[in-house]
Short mmCIF file of C-alpha atoms and ligand atoms in Angstrom, two decimals:
data_model
loop_
_atom_site.label_atom_id
_atom_site.label_comp_id
_atom_site.label_asym_id
_atom_site.label_seq_id
_atom_site.Cartn_x
_atom_site.Cartn_y
_atom_site.Cartn_z
CA UNK A 18 38.51 17.74 -18.47
CA UNK A 19 36.10 18.69 -21.19
CA UNK A 20 37.54 16.00 -23.44
CA UNK A 21 37.03 13.44 -20.68
CA UNK A 22 33.40 14.46 -20.27
CA UNK A 23 32.83 14.11 -24.01
CA UNK A 24 34.50 10.74 -24.00
CA UNK A 25 32.43 9.68 -21.03
CA UNK A 26 29.15 10.67 -22.66
CA UNK A 27 30.18 8.87 -25.86
CA UNK A 28 30.93 5.75 -23.83
CA UNK A 29 27.60 6.07 -22.05
CA UNK A 30 25.88 6.42 -25.39
CA UNK A 31 27.46 3.21 -26.67
CA UNK A 32 26.48 1.50 -23.43
CA UNK A 33 22.90 2.67 -23.88
CA UNK A 34 22.86 1.27 -27.40
CA UNK A 35 24.21 -2.01 -26.04
CA UNK A 36 21.49 -2.06 -23.37
CA UNK A 37 18.93 -1.14 -25.99
CA UNK A 38 19.93 -4.15 -28.07
CA UNK A 39 19.83 -6.26 -24.96
CA UNK A 40 16.35 -5.00 -24.15
CA UNK A 41 14.93 -6.59 -27.27
CA UNK A 42 14.21 -9.50 -25.00
CA UNK A 43 12.23 -7.16 -22.74
CA UNK A 44 8.80 -8.36 -21.64
CA UNK A 45 5.82 -6.87 -23.42
CA UNK A 46 3.98 -6.47 -20.17
CA UNK A 47 4.98 -5.85 -16.58
CA UNK A 48 2.32 -6.87 -14.05
CA UNK A 49 2.44 -5.73 -10.43
CA UNK A 50 -0.06 -7.31 -8.07
CA UNK A 51 -0.46 -6.01 -4.53
CA UNK A 52 -2.59 -7.80 -1.96
CA UNK A 53 -3.38 -5.10 0.58
CA UNK A 54 -2.42 -6.19 4.12
CA UNK A 55 -1.15 -9.66 3.11
CA UNK A 56 1.38 -10.97 5.60
CA UNK A 57 4.13 -13.31 4.43
CA UNK A 58 3.04 -16.03 6.88
CA UNK A 59 -0.40 -16.33 5.23
CA UNK A 60 1.25 -18.16 2.31
CA UNK A 61 2.33 -20.95 4.70
CA UNK A 62 -0.58 -20.84 7.13
CA UNK A 63 -3.12 -21.40 4.36
CA UNK A 64 -0.83 -23.45 2.09
CA UNK A 65 -3.19 -26.43 2.01
CA UNK A 66 -5.87 -24.25 0.41
CA UNK A 67 -3.95 -23.04 -2.63
CA UNK A 68 -5.22 -24.59 -5.83
CA UNK A 69 -5.22 -21.48 -8.05
CA UNK A 70 -3.04 -18.43 -8.54
CA UNK A 71 -1.13 -18.71 -5.27
CA UNK A 72 -0.31 -22.37 -6.04
CA UNK A 73 0.93 -21.45 -9.51
CA UNK A 74 3.06 -18.60 -8.20
CA UNK A 75 4.52 -20.68 -5.35
CA UNK A 76 5.27 -23.66 -7.62
CA UNK A 77 6.56 -21.82 -10.67
CA UNK A 78 7.76 -18.46 -9.37
CA UNK A 79 10.86 -17.07 -7.70
CA UNK A 80 9.74 -16.77 -4.09
CA UNK A 81 11.61 -14.40 -1.77
CA UNK A 82 10.79 -15.57 1.74
CA UNK A 83 12.49 -12.75 3.64
CA UNK A 84 10.98 -9.61 2.13
CA UNK A 85 10.52 -6.84 4.68
CA UNK A 86 9.78 -3.14 4.60
CA UNK A 87 12.75 -1.41 6.24
CA UNK A 88 10.82 1.59 7.54
CA UNK A 89 8.49 2.43 10.44
CA UNK A 90 5.23 3.61 8.86
CA UNK A 91 3.97 0.44 7.17
CA UNK A 92 0.87 1.88 5.56
CA UNK A 93 -1.00 1.63 2.27
CA UNK A 94 0.28 4.81 0.65
CA UNK A 95 3.87 4.24 1.75
CA UNK A 96 3.86 0.61 0.60
CA UNK A 97 2.33 1.16 -2.83
CA UNK A 98 4.61 4.12 -3.52
CA UNK A 99 7.63 2.06 -2.47
CA UNK A 100 6.60 -0.80 -4.76
CA UNK A 101 5.78 1.64 -7.55
CA UNK A 102 9.01 3.65 -7.42
CA UNK A 103 11.69 1.46 -5.84
CA UNK A 104 12.40 4.35 -3.46
CA UNK A 105 11.66 4.61 0.27
CA UNK A 106 9.33 7.12 1.95
CA UNK A 107 12.10 9.56 2.98
CA UNK A 108 12.79 9.90 -0.77
CA UNK A 109 9.41 9.38 -2.50
CA UNK A 110 7.71 11.52 0.14
CA UNK A 111 4.59 9.37 0.62
CA UNK A 112 5.31 9.01 4.33
CA UNK A 113 1.79 8.03 5.43
CA UNK A 114 -1.81 7.88 4.23
CA UNK A 115 -2.36 11.38 5.64
CA UNK A 116 0.04 14.00 6.92
CA UNK A 117 0.00 17.51 8.33
CA UNK A 118 0.35 20.15 5.63
CA UNK A 119 2.31 22.86 7.47
CA UNK A 120 1.41 25.56 4.93
CA UNK A 121 -2.32 24.92 5.01
CA UNK A 122 -2.28 23.82 8.67
CA UNK A 123 -4.47 20.82 8.01
CA UNK A 124 -4.31 17.07 7.50
CA UNK A 125 -4.18 16.10 3.82
CA UNK A 126 -4.46 12.74 2.10
CA UNK A 127 -1.36 11.43 0.36
CA UNK A 128 -2.92 11.83 -3.10
CA UNK A 129 -5.05 14.90 -2.34
CA UNK A 130 -4.84 17.41 -5.20
CA UNK A 131 -7.62 19.99 -5.58
CA UNK A 132 -6.17 20.88 -9.01
CA UNK A 133 -6.98 17.39 -10.31
CA UNK A 134 -10.73 16.96 -9.84
CA UNK A 135 -12.00 13.40 -9.72
CA UNK A 136 -13.97 12.07 -12.65
CA UNK A 137 -16.66 9.63 -11.62
CA UNK A 138 -17.92 6.54 -13.43
CA UNK A 139 -21.21 6.89 -11.53
CA UNK A 140 -22.47 9.34 -8.94
CA UNK A 141 -20.76 12.76 -8.87
CA UNK A 142 -17.32 12.94 -7.23
CA UNK A 143 -16.16 15.99 -5.29
CA UNK A 144 -12.54 15.26 -4.38
CA UNK A 145 -9.33 15.69 -6.32
CA UNK A 146 -6.46 13.21 -6.50
CA UNK A 147 -3.19 12.84 -8.34
CA UNK A 148 0.37 11.60 -8.02
CA UNK A 149 1.68 15.15 -7.58
CA UNK A 150 2.67 14.56 -3.92
CA UNK A 151 4.79 11.58 -5.07
CA UNK A 152 8.25 13.14 -5.38
CA UNK A 153 9.89 10.60 -7.70
CA UNK A 154 8.80 8.85 -10.89
CA UNK A 155 7.36 5.35 -10.76
CA UNK A 156 8.47 2.43 -12.90
CA UNK A 157 5.22 2.97 -14.83
CA UNK A 158 6.17 6.64 -15.40
CA UNK A 159 9.57 5.57 -16.72
CA UNK A 160 8.01 2.99 -19.03
CA UNK A 161 5.77 5.72 -20.49
CA UNK A 162 8.83 7.96 -20.92
CA UNK A 163 11.39 5.44 -22.12
CA UNK A 164 9.27 2.89 -24.02
CA UNK A 165 7.57 4.19 -27.11
CA UNK A 166 3.81 3.75 -26.90
CA UNK A 167 3.84 2.03 -23.51
CA UNK A 168 0.43 1.98 -21.83
CA UNK A 169 -0.19 2.13 -18.10
CA UNK A 170 -3.31 0.68 -16.49
CA UNK A 171 -3.80 0.42 -12.71
CA UNK A 172 -6.78 -0.26 -10.49
CA UNK A 173 -7.71 -0.65 -6.84
CA UNK A 174 -10.48 0.26 -4.47
CA UNK A 175 -8.15 2.95 -3.08
CA UNK A 176 -6.85 6.03 -4.89
CA UNK A 177 -3.56 5.86 -2.99
CA UNK A 178 -3.01 2.30 -4.23
CA UNK A 179 -3.91 2.86 -7.89
CA UNK A 180 -1.88 6.09 -7.93
CA UNK A 181 1.08 4.69 -5.99
CA UNK A 182 1.50 2.05 -8.70
CA UNK A 183 0.79 4.34 -11.70
CA UNK A 184 2.44 7.55 -10.52
CA UNK A 185 1.99 10.74 -12.51
CA UNK A 186 0.02 9.55 -15.51
CA UNK A 187 -1.52 6.56 -17.19
CA UNK A 188 -4.13 5.44 -19.67
CA UNK A 189 -6.58 4.07 -17.09
CA UNK A 190 -6.07 4.64 -13.36
CA UNK A 191 -9.17 3.50 -11.53
CA UNK A 192 -10.24 3.54 -7.89
CA UNK A 193 -13.38 3.56 -5.78
CA UNK A 194 -14.50 6.94 -4.44
CA UNK A 195 -16.18 6.30 -1.06
CA UNK A 196 -17.70 9.76 -1.03
CA UNK A 197 -19.39 9.28 -4.39
CA UNK A 198 -19.99 5.57 -3.93
CA UNK A 199 -18.69 4.96 -7.46
CA UNK A 200 -15.54 4.09 -9.33
CA UNK A 201 -13.50 7.13 -10.35
CA UNK A 202 -10.33 8.49 -11.89
CA UNK A 203 -9.13 12.10 -12.02
CA UNK A 204 -8.18 14.86 -14.42
CA UNK A 205 -4.54 13.98 -13.69
CA UNK A 206 -5.01 10.84 -15.77
CA UNK A 207 -7.82 11.56 -18.17
CA UNK A 208 -9.91 14.51 -19.35
CA UNK A 209 -13.07 12.40 -19.34
CA UNK A 210 -14.20 8.92 -18.27
CA UNK A 211 -12.03 6.36 -20.06
CA UNK A 212 -14.38 4.64 -22.56
CA UNK A 213 -13.05 1.12 -21.96
CA UNK A 214 -13.44 1.49 -18.19
CA UNK A 215 -16.89 3.02 -18.53
CA UNK A 216 -17.98 0.22 -20.85
CA UNK A 217 -17.00 -2.42 -18.28
CA UNK A 218 -18.60 -0.61 -15.35
CA UNK A 219 -21.81 0.05 -17.29
CA UNK A 220 -21.99 -3.59 -18.35
CA UNK A 221 -21.15 -4.88 -14.85
CA UNK A 222 -22.69 -2.55 -12.26
CA UNK A 223 -21.31 -3.54 -8.85
CA UNK A 224 -24.64 -2.32 -7.44
CA UNK A 225 -26.27 -5.52 -8.65
CA UNK A 226 -24.52 -7.27 -5.73
CA UNK A 227 -26.79 -5.45 -3.31
CA UNK A 228 -28.54 -8.12 -1.24
CA UNK A 229 -26.21 -11.02 -2.01
CA UNK A 230 -24.60 -12.96 0.82
CA UNK A 231 -20.94 -13.59 1.37
CA UNK A 232 -20.95 -17.30 2.15
CA UNK A 233 -17.97 -19.58 2.69
CA UNK A 234 -16.50 -20.76 -0.60
CA UNK A 235 -15.64 -24.23 0.78
CA UNK A 236 -17.05 -26.62 3.41
CA UNK A 237 -16.91 -25.09 6.90
CA UNK A 238 -14.82 -27.97 8.27
CA UNK A 239 -12.03 -27.21 5.78
CA UNK A 240 -11.17 -23.87 7.45
CA UNK A 241 -8.24 -23.46 9.81
CA UNK A 242 -9.50 -20.37 11.63
CA UNK A 243 -12.55 -20.23 13.89
CA UNK A 244 -15.54 -18.25 12.68
CA UNK A 245 -16.09 -16.43 15.95
CA UNK A 246 -12.68 -14.93 16.67
CA UNK A 247 -12.23 -12.99 19.90
CA UNK A 248 -12.03 -9.21 19.56
CA UNK A 249 -13.55 -8.97 16.09
CA UNK A 250 -15.23 -5.68 15.20
CA UNK A 251 -17.36 -6.51 12.15
CA UNK A 252 -18.35 -3.58 9.94
CA UNK A 253 -21.88 -2.19 10.02
CA UNK A 254 -24.60 -4.71 10.73
CA UNK A 255 -22.44 -7.82 10.27
CA UNK A 256 -21.87 -10.22 13.15
CA UNK A 257 -18.71 -12.24 13.60
CA UNK A 258 -20.38 -15.30 12.05
CA UNK A 259 -20.99 -16.27 8.43
CA UNK A 260 -22.92 -15.60 6.26
CA UNK A 261 -22.52 -11.83 5.80
CA UNK A 262 -25.28 -10.08 3.87
CA UNK A 263 -23.95 -7.37 1.54
CA UNK A 264 -26.84 -4.94 1.62
CA UNK A 265 -27.51 -1.29 2.31
CA UNK A 266 -29.89 0.10 4.89
CA UNK A 267 -31.86 1.61 2.04
CA UNK A 268 -30.81 0.00 -1.21
CA UNK A 269 -27.50 0.98 -2.79
CA UNK A 270 -26.05 3.31 -0.16
CA UNK A 271 -22.80 3.96 1.70
CA UNK A 272 -23.31 0.91 3.91
CA UNK A 273 -23.73 -1.34 0.89
CA UNK A 274 -20.61 0.12 -0.72
CA UNK A 275 -18.61 -0.42 2.49
CA UNK A 276 -19.74 -4.04 2.89
CA UNK A 277 -19.20 -4.79 -0.80
CA UNK A 278 -15.63 -3.54 -0.58
CA UNK A 279 -15.08 -5.67 2.54
CA UNK A 280 -16.04 -8.84 0.68
CA UNK A 281 -14.41 -11.10 -1.93
CA UNK A 282 -16.85 -9.66 -4.49
CA UNK A 283 -14.72 -6.53 -4.85
CA UNK A 284 -11.53 -8.52 -5.59
CA UNK A 285 -13.37 -10.58 -8.21
CA UNK A 286 -14.70 -7.37 -9.70
CA UNK A 287 -11.23 -5.83 -10.07
CA UNK A 288 -9.97 -9.06 -11.65
CA UNK A 289 -12.78 -8.90 -14.19
CA UNK A 290 -12.02 -5.26 -14.92
CA UNK A 291 -8.34 -6.16 -15.40
CA UNK A 292 -9.16 -8.89 -17.94
CA UNK A 293 -11.36 -6.47 -19.83
CA UNK A 294 -8.70 -3.73 -19.92
CA UNK A 295 -5.95 -6.19 -20.94
CA UNK A 296 -8.10 -6.82 -24.01
CA UNK A 297 -9.27 -3.28 -24.79
CA UNK A 298 -5.83 -1.70 -24.33
CA UNK A 299 -4.08 -4.68 -25.97
CA UNK A 300 -1.73 -4.74 -22.97
CA UNK A 301 1.32 -6.85 -23.73
CA UNK A 302 0.13 -7.45 -27.27
CA UNK A 303 2.14 -4.76 -29.08
CA UNK A 304 5.84 -4.08 -29.62
CA UNK A 305 6.57 -2.22 -26.38
CA UNK A 306 6.42 -2.82 -22.60
CA UNK A 307 3.07 -1.97 -20.98
CA UNK A 308 2.33 -1.80 -17.26
CA UNK A 309 -0.60 -3.36 -15.43
CA UNK A 310 -0.96 -2.73 -11.68
CA UNK A 311 -3.74 -4.22 -9.57
CA UNK A 312 -4.10 -3.71 -5.84
CA UNK A 313 -6.66 -6.04 -4.28
CA UNK A 314 -8.11 -4.16 -1.31
CA UNK A 315 -10.67 -6.54 0.21
CA UNK A 316 -8.17 -8.29 2.50
CA UNK A 317 -7.29 -4.97 4.16
CA UNK A 318 -10.91 -4.03 4.76
CA UNK A 319 -11.61 -7.48 6.20
CA UNK A 320 -8.37 -7.74 8.16
CA UNK A 321 -8.96 -4.46 9.99
CA UNK A 322 -12.36 -5.70 11.14
CA UNK A 323 -11.80 -9.38 11.80
CA UNK A 324 -8.04 -9.63 12.39
CA UNK A 325 -5.41 -11.95 10.90
CA UNK A 326 -6.68 -15.10 12.62
CA UNK A 327 -10.21 -15.02 11.25
CA UNK A 328 -12.19 -17.25 8.95
CA UNK A 329 -13.08 -14.10 7.03
CA UNK A 330 -9.51 -13.37 5.92
CA UNK A 331 -9.04 -17.08 5.19
CA UNK A 332 -12.00 -17.03 2.82
CA UNK A 333 -10.99 -13.74 1.17
CA UNK A 334 -7.63 -15.32 0.37
CA UNK A 335 -9.19 -18.59 -0.88
CA UNK A 336 -11.39 -16.62 -3.24
CA UNK A 337 -8.48 -14.41 -4.30
CA UNK A 338 -6.54 -17.61 -5.11
CA UNK A 339 -9.28 -18.42 -7.63
CA UNK A 340 -9.37 -14.88 -9.05
CA UNK A 341 -5.58 -14.85 -9.48
CA UNK A 342 -5.74 -18.10 -11.43
CA UNK A 343 -8.27 -16.54 -13.78
CA UNK A 344 -5.98 -13.55 -14.25
CA UNK A 345 -2.92 -15.74 -14.94
CA UNK A 346 -4.92 -17.84 -17.41
CA UNK A 347 -6.04 -14.69 -19.18
CA UNK A 348 -2.49 -13.32 -19.33
CA UNK A 349 -1.17 -16.68 -20.57
CA UNK A 350 -3.83 -16.72 -23.29
CA UNK A 351 -3.62 -13.13 -24.46
CA UNK A 352 0.01 -12.21 -23.80
CA UNK A 353 1.79 -15.54 -23.40
CA UNK A 354 3.71 -16.41 -20.26
CA UNK A 355 7.06 -15.87 -21.99
CA UNK A 356 6.08 -12.29 -22.78
CA UNK A 357 5.15 -10.93 -19.36
CA UNK A 358 6.79 -10.73 -15.96
CA UNK A 359 4.69 -10.49 -12.84
CA UNK A 360 5.52 -9.47 -9.29
CA UNK A 361 3.21 -10.09 -6.33
CA UNK A 362 3.66 -8.47 -2.94
CA UNK A 363 1.82 -6.54 -0.24
CA UNK A 364 1.92 -2.97 0.99
CA UNK A 365 2.14 -4.01 4.66
CA UNK A 366 1.01 -6.75 7.03
CA UNK A 367 -1.16 -6.46 10.13
CA UNK A 368 -0.98 -6.90 13.89
CA UNK A 369 -2.93 -9.54 15.77
CA UNK A 370 -6.00 -8.07 17.49
CA UNK A 371 -4.53 -6.48 20.61
CA UNK A 372 -5.33 -8.17 23.88
CA UNK A 373 -4.65 -6.39 27.16
CA UNK A 374 -2.32 -6.48 28.97
CA UNK A 375 0.00 -7.94 26.30
CA UNK A 376 -0.97 -5.30 23.77
CA UNK A 377 -3.49 -2.63 22.99
CA UNK A 378 -4.62 0.50 21.25
CA UNK A 379 -2.78 3.80 21.66
CA UNK A 380 -5.49 6.33 20.91
CA UNK A 381 -4.35 9.35 18.89
CA UNK A 382 -6.67 11.45 21.03
CA UNK A 383 -5.00 10.26 24.25
CA UNK A 384 -1.57 11.24 22.91
CA UNK A 385 -2.83 14.66 21.96
CA UNK A 386 -4.55 15.37 25.26
CA UNK A 387 -1.64 14.01 27.28
CA UNK A 388 0.86 16.36 25.63
CA UNK A 389 -1.56 19.29 25.65
CA UNK A 390 -1.84 18.98 29.41
CA UNK A 391 1.93 18.86 29.89
CA UNK A 392 2.49 21.90 27.66
CA UNK A 393 -0.24 23.83 29.44
CA UNK A 394 1.58 23.18 32.70
CA UNK A 395 4.95 24.14 31.21
CA UNK A 396 3.99 27.16 29.13
CA UNK A 397 0.63 28.20 30.61
CA UNK A 398 -2.90 27.36 29.57
CA UNK A 399 -4.01 28.74 26.19
CA UNK A 400 -7.18 30.78 26.03
CA UNK A 401 -7.86 29.45 22.58
CA UNK A 402 -6.16 27.13 20.11
CA UNK A 403 -3.80 24.29 20.94
CA UNK A 404 -0.13 23.58 21.41
CA UNK A 405 -0.56 20.62 19.11
CA UNK A 406 -1.27 20.58 15.39
CA UNK A 407 -2.02 16.87 15.27
CA UNK A 408 -1.28 13.54 16.87
CA UNK A 409 -1.49 11.41 13.73
CA UNK A 410 -0.41 7.81 14.45
CA UNK A 411 3.40 7.80 14.85
CA UNK A 412 3.64 11.54 14.15
CA UNK A 413 3.24 14.27 16.74
CA UNK A 414 3.17 17.67 15.06
CA UNK A 415 3.26 20.72 17.30
CA UNK A 416 1.65 24.06 16.51
CA UNK A 417 3.92 26.58 14.74
CA UNK A 418 6.75 27.75 17.02
CA UNK A 419 6.08 25.27 19.84
CA UNK A 420 8.84 22.82 18.96
CA UNK A 421 11.33 25.73 18.83
CA UNK A 422 10.18 26.82 22.30
CA UNK A 423 10.72 23.29 23.55
CA UNK A 424 14.21 23.11 22.09
CA UNK A 425 15.02 26.32 23.94
CA UNK A 426 13.69 24.85 27.16
CA UNK A 427 15.31 21.48 27.93
CA UNK A 428 13.19 20.97 31.06
CA UNK A 429 9.95 21.38 29.12
CA UNK A 430 11.25 19.11 26.34
CA UNK A 431 12.17 16.46 28.90
CA UNK A 432 8.72 16.74 30.48
CA UNK A 433 7.02 16.20 27.12
CA UNK A 434 9.21 13.22 26.24
CA UNK A 435 8.70 11.75 29.71
CA UNK A 436 4.94 12.12 29.47
CA UNK A 437 4.87 10.42 26.07
CA UNK A 438 6.96 7.53 27.36
CA UNK A 439 4.50 7.08 30.23
CA UNK A 440 1.66 6.29 27.80
CA UNK A 441 1.15 2.51 27.79
CA UNK A 442 2.42 0.97 24.56
CA UNK A 443 4.87 3.70 23.55
CA UNK A 444 8.39 2.31 23.54
CA UNK A 445 10.48 5.05 21.91
CA UNK A 446 10.05 8.81 21.60
CA UNK A 447 12.33 10.29 18.94
CA UNK A 448 12.78 13.99 18.20
CA UNK A 449 13.27 14.64 14.50
CA UNK A 450 16.84 15.85 15.14
CA UNK A 451 17.65 12.40 16.56
CA UNK A 452 16.80 10.55 13.34
CA UNK A 453 19.55 9.22 11.07
CA UNK A 454 19.24 7.05 7.97
CA UNK A 455 22.70 5.63 8.62
CA UNK A 456 22.18 4.88 12.30
CA UNK A 457 23.26 1.45 13.53
CA UNK A 458 20.16 1.56 15.77
CA UNK A 459 17.48 -0.21 13.74
CA UNK A 460 14.62 1.74 15.34
CA UNK A 461 16.19 5.12 14.61
CA UNK A 462 17.02 4.04 11.07
CA UNK A 463 13.49 2.75 10.39
CA UNK A 464 12.01 6.01 11.68
CA UNK A 465 14.43 8.04 9.54
CA UNK A 466 13.50 6.11 6.38
CA UNK A 467 9.88 7.10 7.08
CA UNK A 468 10.73 10.74 7.69
CA UNK A 469 10.29 13.68 5.35
CA UNK A 470 10.92 17.10 6.91
CA UNK A 471 7.91 18.85 5.33
CA UNK A 472 5.46 16.06 6.04
CA UNK A 473 6.50 14.17 9.17
CA UNK A 474 6.14 14.94 12.87
CA UNK A 475 8.38 16.98 15.14
CA UNK A 476 8.40 13.87 17.30
CA UNK A 477 8.10 10.25 16.14
CA UNK A 478 6.45 7.73 18.44
CA UNK A 479 7.34 4.05 18.17
CA UNK A 480 4.93 1.54 19.69
CA UNK A 481 5.84 -1.66 21.51
CA UNK A 482 5.09 -5.03 19.96
CA UNK A 483 1.34 -5.79 19.84
CA UNK A 484 0.46 -2.12 20.32
CA UNK A 485 -0.79 0.15 17.57
CA UNK A 486 -1.98 3.68 17.02
CA UNK A 487 -5.62 4.12 16.21
CA UNK A 488 -8.43 6.59 16.72
CA UNK A 489 -10.48 5.93 19.87
CA UNK A 490 -13.24 4.51 17.71
CA UNK A 491 -10.85 2.53 15.49
CA UNK A 492 -11.38 -0.89 13.95
CA UNK A 493 -10.44 -4.30 15.37
CA UNK A 494 -6.76 -4.13 14.50
CA UNK A 495 -4.34 -2.27 12.26
CA UNK A 496 -0.75 -1.93 11.03
CA UNK A 497 1.77 0.87 10.66
CA UNK A 498 4.69 -0.18 12.87
CA UNK A 499 8.16 -1.68 12.49
CA UNK A 500 7.20 -5.02 14.00
CA UNK A 501 7.65 -8.12 11.89
CA UNK A 502 3.93 -8.80 11.45
CA UNK A 503 3.67 -5.39 9.74
CA UNK A 504 6.94 -5.40 7.78
CA UNK A 505 7.21 -9.00 6.52
CA UNK A 506 5.33 -9.50 3.24
CA UNK A 507 5.25 -11.96 0.32
CA UNK A 508 7.43 -11.23 -2.72
CA UNK A 509 7.16 -13.47 -5.76
CA UNK A 510 8.36 -12.97 -9.35
CA UNK A 511 6.82 -15.05 -12.09
CA UNK A 512 6.62 -15.29 -15.89
CA UNK A 513 9.13 -14.66 -18.65
CA UNK A 514 12.09 -16.98 -18.17
CA UNK A 515 11.93 -16.78 -14.37
CA UNK A 516 12.56 -20.22 -12.89
CA UNK A 517 10.95 -21.69 -9.80
CA UNK A 518 13.17 -21.10 -6.79
CA UNK A 519 12.98 -20.25 -3.08
CA UNK A 520 15.33 -17.55 -1.85
CA UNK A 521 15.87 -16.51 1.77
CA UNK A 522 18.08 -13.51 1.00
CA UNK A 523 16.81 -10.46 2.92
CA UNK A 524 15.18 -8.17 0.37
CA UNK A 525 12.65 -5.32 0.44
CA UNK A 526 9.64 -4.42 -1.71
CA UNK A 527 11.73 -1.45 -2.89
CA UNK A 528 13.61 -4.06 -4.95
CA UNK A 529 10.54 -4.84 -7.06
CA UNK A 530 10.65 -1.80 -9.37
CA UNK A 531 14.43 -1.97 -10.00
CA UNK A 532 14.12 -5.69 -10.80
CA UNK A 533 11.26 -5.15 -13.24
CA UNK A 534 13.05 -2.09 -14.68
CA UNK A 535 16.07 -4.25 -15.47
CA UNK A 536 13.88 -6.78 -17.27
CA UNK A 537 12.24 -3.98 -19.25
CA UNK A 538 15.52 -2.22 -19.96
CA UNK A 539 14.54 1.13 -18.42
CA UNK A 540 16.42 3.29 -15.92
CA UNK A 541 15.10 4.29 -12.49
CA UNK A 542 17.25 7.21 -11.36
CA UNK A 543 15.74 7.64 -7.87
CA UNK A 544 15.34 4.00 -6.85
CA UNK A 545 16.97 2.84 -3.62
CA UNK A 546 16.15 -0.84 -4.01
CA UNK A 547 18.27 -3.14 -6.16
CA UNK A 548 17.57 -5.46 -9.06
CA UNK A 549 17.25 -8.97 -7.61
CA UNK A 550 18.10 -10.89 -10.77
CA UNK A 551 21.20 -10.37 -12.81
CA UNK A 552 20.06 -11.69 -16.16
CA UNK A 553 17.07 -10.76 -18.24
CA UNK A 554 14.36 -13.40 -18.33
ZN1 ZN B 15 -4.96 -0.99 6.17
#
């Protein structure tokens, strides 16, 4: 037995050497681009517009047309962590943007970490963020571990996006801190502001955009979508009609920062920062495999407000098309197309703006109050406190001990489930003991892949098509369900020796990291996706 083990490890060692030799053809740079909230159908709907990066990727890349998230909670943190690790939420643990921390009895953000104070590139930051809640290593983590001298650079407007791609470390991990109104990183990634990032931000203050207008980037009659869509909820002082003035109430303030993020200016800014960091970190220009991750957030901000059939999202994408071409040109010039591989995808899609009676908003507050009333009838009214910890989108978390009481009282449990099913828009009510990752029922399976016992609800709620969970005062539309408009996203590989091809094989964004890992010749021990190409580029 012992001899066999020794023999096995010797064989594995030889195999590793063989792979190591093979990996000499590894790319010098892996680029992961995420377009927050980009649905797969946008590539076709707006096809006539593409003259830049999207055209290049569609013409010269390997385009997977049937890429879908296989899980229920299609959210930013879940999507980026899935792309970053190749694992699914039940394994990587990033089950939502926020979840109920049962020890602290409070809602926490998916990257919240008080032990990793934020470091601001501008006004003081007060939060703390890190990849500590991410339970498995990312591809970027494995590159840092397995590739000598590999550098990791990621950026987004959102901490959960930059961190989901980077993971547990990195040379420059940059996001926008809404509270501070400035770009930031945290102690988890750097002891002090990263000089190259600070140099770019100091030289290009985003605040100088205060007062500029977001105008259409092409003649109005070239747009497919109407300007005044029905059901739009524009942010702040904006109307549903162009132009949109990006200005604060009183100079550079929170309103300005919000409007700036919800405009194509923020995507262009991140692209400029990326070019600058490619140069200063010499990404892809040394004898190793570096990682560059960029998550463009503007589409998500705009999509929530104006919906998927708006001129606003059309123009964000047209301007992103231009920014992506600049990025590709810069990569081609500095790294060489043969020396990098690039993957583009999205963290989730988005629902059409709900229109009664065919669809609508399921308010978190309504769910909470509905169940509170039923439990008060069943178990008696509470003098203080609540039977419910939180009703947080698809997750209903009961106060400590309440779920156990319900399990011991089938009539009360049935009453709660019945009351939840009576809420318009809720199609399925699943107790956590009903979830199974191997179920042949696609709804149960999708909910199970989104479930982590320490972080998810006692009960999972699944909305009907065209219904979504949202706070009462929520935005125009949102995502976060298992319906196709939320799950179906673009997935394109490009660069290296990748040849232009269309592929309709069903795949998932969890396949991105394993595919890139194979190119780079690194191992991903916790990945659940699979490498989509058999040969190295
Ligand atoms: Zn979103």
